[in-house]
């Protein structure tokens, strides 16, 4: 059997909402696939700074983080791109003008506003601090540089976001994650672009690839890889985009997916 490269989303795919660790059956399946010669990669919207020990201790072959803005293979960083400091300052100014909450995600840490309007952003900030993640604050009038690979925007549903959206679309791709928040990534970067960069590095091609995810920011990789899997607990309308729908995360979905493709 040809050796495959398998890409796993984290939240909702490997880790159940409200939980802290990968399910036992998923870990066993991944390790068996690796023993059979297949490569297992994390492919996540999370920046590397918040891919914690609860993930890294399980021995993945590498990581695509921040929607393709960071790549790592066997412990070695092989690619990283950040948003230019002058663009970051302009984004901060435009977010303040629009009256939205904005926080940056980077390889080295997270940067939050000094005061957030929304409960979600305040809770996220506190949550990352409790996890001992590196968390900074930006100042609206400061010229200080902040390291960031991508960012998130929270707003009140129903607000007119037209002007901000037009500004962002010059340099960024917007992933609509819900009625009140966007995930914003430098134009041209995605979970799919990260796969292409990795394949070029490894000298492999898309015929060897399988991706597993559950939500809208997984669409680029699910549509890109040779085979694709939607978790049973995933966004329902994505099922027409994939080649296989597995069981729910709580019903050993990862194990059943790898078994379905003959990888374990």
Short mmCIF file of C-alpha atoms in Angstrom, two decimals:
data_model
loop_
_atom_site.label_atom_id
_atom_site.label_comp_id
_atom_site.label_asym_id
_atom_site.label_seq_id
_atom_site.Cartn_x
_atom_site.Cartn_y
_atom_site.Cartn_z
CA UNK A 1 0.00 0.00 0.00
CA UNK A 2 1.23 3.51 -0.81
CA UNK A 3 2.26 5.47 2.24
CA UNK A 4 -0.12 8.34 2.95
CA UNK A 5 0.17 11.78 4.50
CA UNK A 6 -2.76 12.44 6.83
CA UNK A 7 -3.73 15.95 7.97
CA UNK A 8 -5.75 16.39 11.16
CA UNK A 9 -7.61 19.46 12.34
CA UNK A 10 -7.59 19.86 16.14
CA UNK A 11 -10.75 21.41 17.56
CA UNK A 12 -13.82 19.31 16.89
CA UNK A 13 -11.71 16.70 15.11
CA UNK A 14 -9.09 15.45 17.55
CA UNK A 15 -10.34 17.23 20.66
CA UNK A 16 -13.95 17.34 21.74
CA UNK A 17 -15.34 20.76 22.61
CA UNK A 18 -14.80 21.46 26.29
CA UNK A 19 -12.09 18.78 26.61
CA UNK A 20 -8.32 19.18 26.92
CA UNK A 21 -6.86 16.11 25.28
CA UNK A 22 -7.12 13.89 22.22
CA UNK A 23 -9.41 10.91 22.63
CA UNK A 24 -7.62 7.65 23.47
CA UNK A 25 -8.93 5.79 20.42
CA UNK A 26 -7.68 8.60 18.15
CA UNK A 27 -4.18 8.45 19.66
CA UNK A 28 -4.07 4.67 19.25
CA UNK A 29 -5.21 4.93 15.63
CA UNK A 30 -2.69 7.64 14.77
CA UNK A 31 0.20 5.73 16.34
CA UNK A 32 -0.81 2.58 14.46
CA UNK A 33 -0.94 4.50 11.19
CA UNK A 34 2.56 5.83 11.88
CA UNK A 35 3.82 2.32 12.63
CA UNK A 36 2.43 1.34 9.22
CA UNK A 37 4.59 4.01 7.60
CA UNK A 38 2.09 6.84 7.16
CA UNK A 39 2.87 10.43 8.14
CA UNK A 40 0.49 12.22 10.50
CA UNK A 41 0.38 16.02 10.58
CA UNK A 42 -1.62 18.56 12.52
CA UNK A 43 -3.20 21.11 10.15
CA UNK A 44 -4.84 23.79 12.26
CA UNK A 45 -5.97 27.39 12.31
CA UNK A 46 -4.28 27.72 15.69
CA UNK A 47 -0.91 29.49 15.68
CA UNK A 48 2.01 27.37 16.89
CA UNK A 49 2.06 29.34 20.15
CA UNK A 50 -1.15 27.69 21.34
CA UNK A 51 -0.58 24.17 20.07
CA UNK A 52 0.08 22.94 23.56
CA UNK A 53 1.78 19.98 25.16
CA UNK A 54 -1.56 18.17 25.16
CA UNK A 55 -1.05 17.93 21.38
CA UNK A 56 2.73 17.86 20.91
CA UNK A 57 3.34 15.04 23.37
CA UNK A 58 1.57 12.57 21.08
CA UNK A 59 4.36 12.46 18.50
CA UNK A 60 2.94 13.97 15.33
CA UNK A 61 5.34 14.07 12.38
CA UNK A 62 4.82 17.80 11.94
CA UNK A 63 2.55 20.82 12.08
CA UNK A 64 0.85 23.21 9.69
CA UNK A 65 -0.35 26.08 11.87
CA UNK A 66 -2.06 29.42 11.49
CA UNK A 67 -3.87 28.37 8.30
CA UNK A 68 -0.68 27.65 6.39
CA UNK A 69 1.47 30.49 7.79
CA UNK A 70 3.77 28.14 9.76
CA UNK A 71 5.18 24.70 8.89
CA UNK A 72 7.23 22.33 10.98
CA UNK A 73 8.53 18.85 10.15
CA UNK A 74 10.22 16.52 12.64
CA UNK A 75 10.83 19.38 15.05
CA UNK A 76 12.32 21.72 12.42
CA UNK A 77 10.66 24.93 11.26
CA UNK A 78 10.56 24.84 7.46
CA UNK A 79 8.37 27.87 6.72
CA UNK A 80 6.95 30.90 8.50
CA UNK A 81 5.41 34.16 7.31
CA UNK A 82 4.19 37.12 9.37
CA UNK A 83 2.11 40.20 8.67
CA UNK A 84 4.24 43.31 8.06
CA UNK A 85 4.34 45.67 11.10
CA UNK A 86 2.98 48.64 9.13
CA UNK A 87 0.00 46.52 8.00
CA UNK A 88 -0.65 45.43 11.59
CA UNK A 89 -0.78 49.06 12.73
CA UNK A 90 -3.21 49.90 9.92
CA UNK A 91 -5.42 46.92 10.82
CA UNK A 92 -5.51 48.09 14.45
CA UNK A 93 -6.52 51.60 13.33
CA UNK A 94 -9.27 50.27 11.07
CA UNK A 95 -10.61 47.94 13.76
CA UNK A 96 -10.80 50.83 16.21
CA UNK A 97 -12.64 52.92 13.61
CA UNK A 98 -15.12 50.08 13.04
CA UNK A 99 -15.60 49.51 16.77
CA UNK A 100 -14.82 45.79 16.67
CA UNK A 101 -12.68 43.52 18.83
CA UNK A 102 -9.46 42.35 17.23
CA UNK A 103 -6.74 40.02 18.46
CA UNK A 104 -3.64 38.74 16.72
CA UNK A 105 -2.31 35.20 16.63
CA UNK A 106 1.39 34.55 16.07
CA UNK A 107 4.04 31.89 16.27
CA UNK A 108 5.38 33.42 19.48
CA UNK A 109 2.17 34.50 21.21
CA UNK A 110 -1.23 36.17 21.17
CA UNK A 111 -1.83 39.94 21.24
CA UNK A 112 -5.13 41.26 22.59
CA UNK A 113 -6.64 44.72 22.88
CA UNK A 114 -6.31 46.38 26.30
CA UNK A 115 -10.11 46.43 26.59
CA UNK A 116 -12.50 44.16 24.73
CA UNK A 117 -16.19 44.89 24.16
CA UNK A 118 -17.28 41.29 23.81
CA UNK A 119 -17.46 38.64 26.50
CA UNK A 120 -16.06 36.00 24.12
CA UNK A 121 -12.79 37.86 23.56
CA UNK A 122 -12.32 38.58 27.28
CA UNK A 123 -12.90 34.91 28.08
CA UNK A 124 -10.51 33.78 25.35
CA UNK A 125 -7.81 36.06 26.73
CA UNK A 126 -8.30 34.73 30.27
CA UNK A 127 -8.36 31.17 28.96
CA UNK A 128 -5.04 31.53 27.15
CA UNK A 129 -3.49 33.12 30.25
CA UNK A 130 -4.66 30.19 32.38
CA UNK A 131 -3.01 27.85 29.87
CA UNK A 132 0.25 29.80 30.38
CA UNK A 133 0.23 30.88 26.74
CA UNK A 134 2.20 34.02 25.91
CA UNK A 135 -0.33 36.86 25.88
CA UNK A 136 0.45 40.52 25.16
CA UNK A 137 -1.67 43.65 24.84
CA UNK A 138 -1.44 46.18 22.02
CA UNK A 139 -2.01 49.93 22.41
CA UNK A 140 -4.15 51.77 19.88
CA UNK A 141 -1.87 54.81 19.54
CA UNK A 142 1.47 53.00 19.79
CA UNK A 143 3.93 52.39 16.95
CA UNK A 144 5.24 49.31 18.73
CA UNK A 145 5.62 46.27 16.43
CA UNK A 146 3.64 43.11 17.13
CA UNK A 147 4.44 39.67 15.70
CA UNK A 148 1.33 38.24 14.08
CA UNK A 149 0.59 35.60 11.45
CA UNK A 150 -3.21 36.06 11.33
CA UNK A 151 -5.98 37.57 13.41
CA UNK A 152 -9.56 37.24 14.62
CA UNK A 153 -12.31 39.88 14.57
CA UNK A 154 -15.38 39.81 16.83
CA UNK A 155 -18.37 42.09 16.29
CA UNK A 156 -22.04 42.43 17.17
CA UNK A 157 -24.32 40.50 14.78
CA UNK A 158 -26.09 42.88 12.43
CA UNK A 159 -23.38 45.56 12.48
CA UNK A 160 -22.49 47.02 9.08
CA UNK A 161 -19.04 45.57 8.36
CA UNK A 162 -18.87 46.62 4.70
CA UNK A 163 -16.13 49.24 5.03
CA UNK A 164 -13.90 47.07 7.21
CA UNK A 165 -14.44 44.07 4.95
CA UNK A 166 -13.44 46.08 1.85
CA UNK A 167 -10.29 47.27 3.60
CA UNK A 168 -9.30 43.77 4.70
CA UNK A 169 -9.92 42.12 1.34
CA UNK A 170 -7.03 44.06 -0.21
CA UNK A 171 -4.46 41.98 1.68
CA UNK A 172 -6.36 39.23 3.44
CA UNK A 173 -8.76 36.34 3.00
CA UNK A 174 -11.71 36.33 5.41
CA UNK A 175 -13.06 33.06 6.79
CA UNK A 176 -16.55 33.55 8.21
CA UNK A 177 -16.61 31.41 11.35
CA UNK A 178 -20.00 32.52 12.70
CA UNK A 179 -22.46 35.36 12.76
CA UNK A 180 -20.21 37.40 15.02
CA UNK A 181 -16.58 36.58 14.19
CA UNK A 182 -14.12 36.26 11.32
CA UNK A 183 -10.80 34.49 11.00
CA UNK A 184 -8.51 36.65 8.83
CA UNK A 185 -5.46 35.23 7.05
CA UNK A 186 -2.92 36.81 4.67
CA UNK A 187 -4.19 36.49 1.11
CA UNK A 188 -3.31 33.19 -0.51
CA UNK A 189 -2.62 31.31 2.73
CA UNK A 190 -4.83 28.49 3.95
CA UNK A 191 -4.69 24.94 5.19
CA UNK A 192 -4.40 23.95 1.51
CA UNK A 193 -1.45 26.25 0.76
CA UNK A 194 0.31 24.78 3.79
CA UNK A 195 -0.20 21.29 2.38
CA UNK A 196 1.31 22.33 -0.95
CA UNK A 197 4.38 23.85 0.73
CA UNK A 198 4.88 20.71 2.78
CA UNK A 199 4.48 18.38 -0.21
CA UNK A 200 7.05 20.37 -2.15
CA UNK A 201 9.46 20.06 0.78
CA UNK A 202 8.86 16.30 1.06
CA UNK A 203 8.86 15.65 -2.69
CA UNK A 204 5.39 14.11 -2.53
CA UNK A 205 2.12 14.85 -4.34
CA UNK A 206 -1.57 15.22 -3.61
CA UNK A 207 -2.35 11.62 -4.59
CA UNK A 208 -0.81 10.60 -1.26
CA UNK A 209 -2.97 12.86 0.92
CA UNK A 210 -5.97 12.54 3.23
CA UNK A 211 -7.46 15.33 5.36
CA UNK A 212 -9.81 15.13 8.33
CA UNK A 213 -11.80 18.09 9.66
CA UNK A 214 -15.11 19.34 10.97
CA UNK A 215 -15.73 23.03 10.17
CA UNK A 216 -15.59 25.87 7.64
CA UNK A 217 -11.90 26.72 8.03
CA UNK A 218 -11.19 23.10 7.03
CA UNK A 219 -12.82 23.57 3.62
CA UNK A 220 -9.58 24.45 1.76
CA UNK A 221 -7.83 21.26 2.86
CA UNK A 222 -10.93 19.05 2.53
CA UNK A 223 -11.38 20.18 -1.08
CA UNK A 224 -7.65 19.94 -1.83
CA UNK A 225 -6.50 16.52 -0.68
CA UNK A 226 -7.01 13.31 -2.65
CA UNK A 227 -9.29 11.89 0.05
CA UNK A 228 -11.17 13.87 2.67
CA UNK A 229 -13.09 13.05 5.83
CA UNK A 230 -15.75 15.00 7.71
CA UNK A 231 -16.27 14.16 11.37
CA UNK A 232 -19.77 12.98 12.21
CA UNK A 233 -20.11 15.95 14.57
CA UNK A 234 -18.93 18.37 11.86
CA UNK A 235 -20.78 21.13 10.00
CA UNK A 236 -23.58 19.22 8.28
CA UNK A 237 -23.52 20.91 4.86
CA UNK A 238 -19.83 20.07 4.37
CA UNK A 239 -20.68 16.40 3.83
CA UNK A 240 -21.09 16.95 0.08
CA UNK A 241 -17.49 18.20 -0.14
CA UNK A 242 -15.79 15.10 1.24
CA UNK A 243 -15.19 11.54 0.14
CA UNK A 244 -16.13 9.99 3.49
CA UNK A 245 -18.16 10.98 6.56
CA UNK A 246 -16.93 9.21 9.67
CA UNK A 247 -18.51 8.82 13.08
CA UNK A 248 -18.75 11.46 15.78
CA UNK A 249 -15.62 12.41 17.72
CA UNK A 250 -17.17 10.72 20.78
CA UNK A 251 -17.77 7.54 18.76
CA UNK A 252 -14.16 6.85 17.74
CA UNK A 253 -14.51 8.83 14.51
CA UNK A 254 -10.78 9.10 13.82
CA UNK A 255 -10.26 5.37 14.32
CA UNK A 256 -13.10 4.53 11.94
CA UNK A 257 -11.80 6.96 9.30
CA UNK A 258 -8.27 5.53 9.30
CA UNK A 259 -9.68 2.01 9.29
CA UNK A 260 -11.96 2.89 6.35
CA UNK A 261 -8.96 3.87 4.23
CA UNK A 262 -6.98 0.79 5.25
CA UNK A 263 -4.33 2.76 7.14
CA UNK A 264 -4.61 0.74 10.36
#
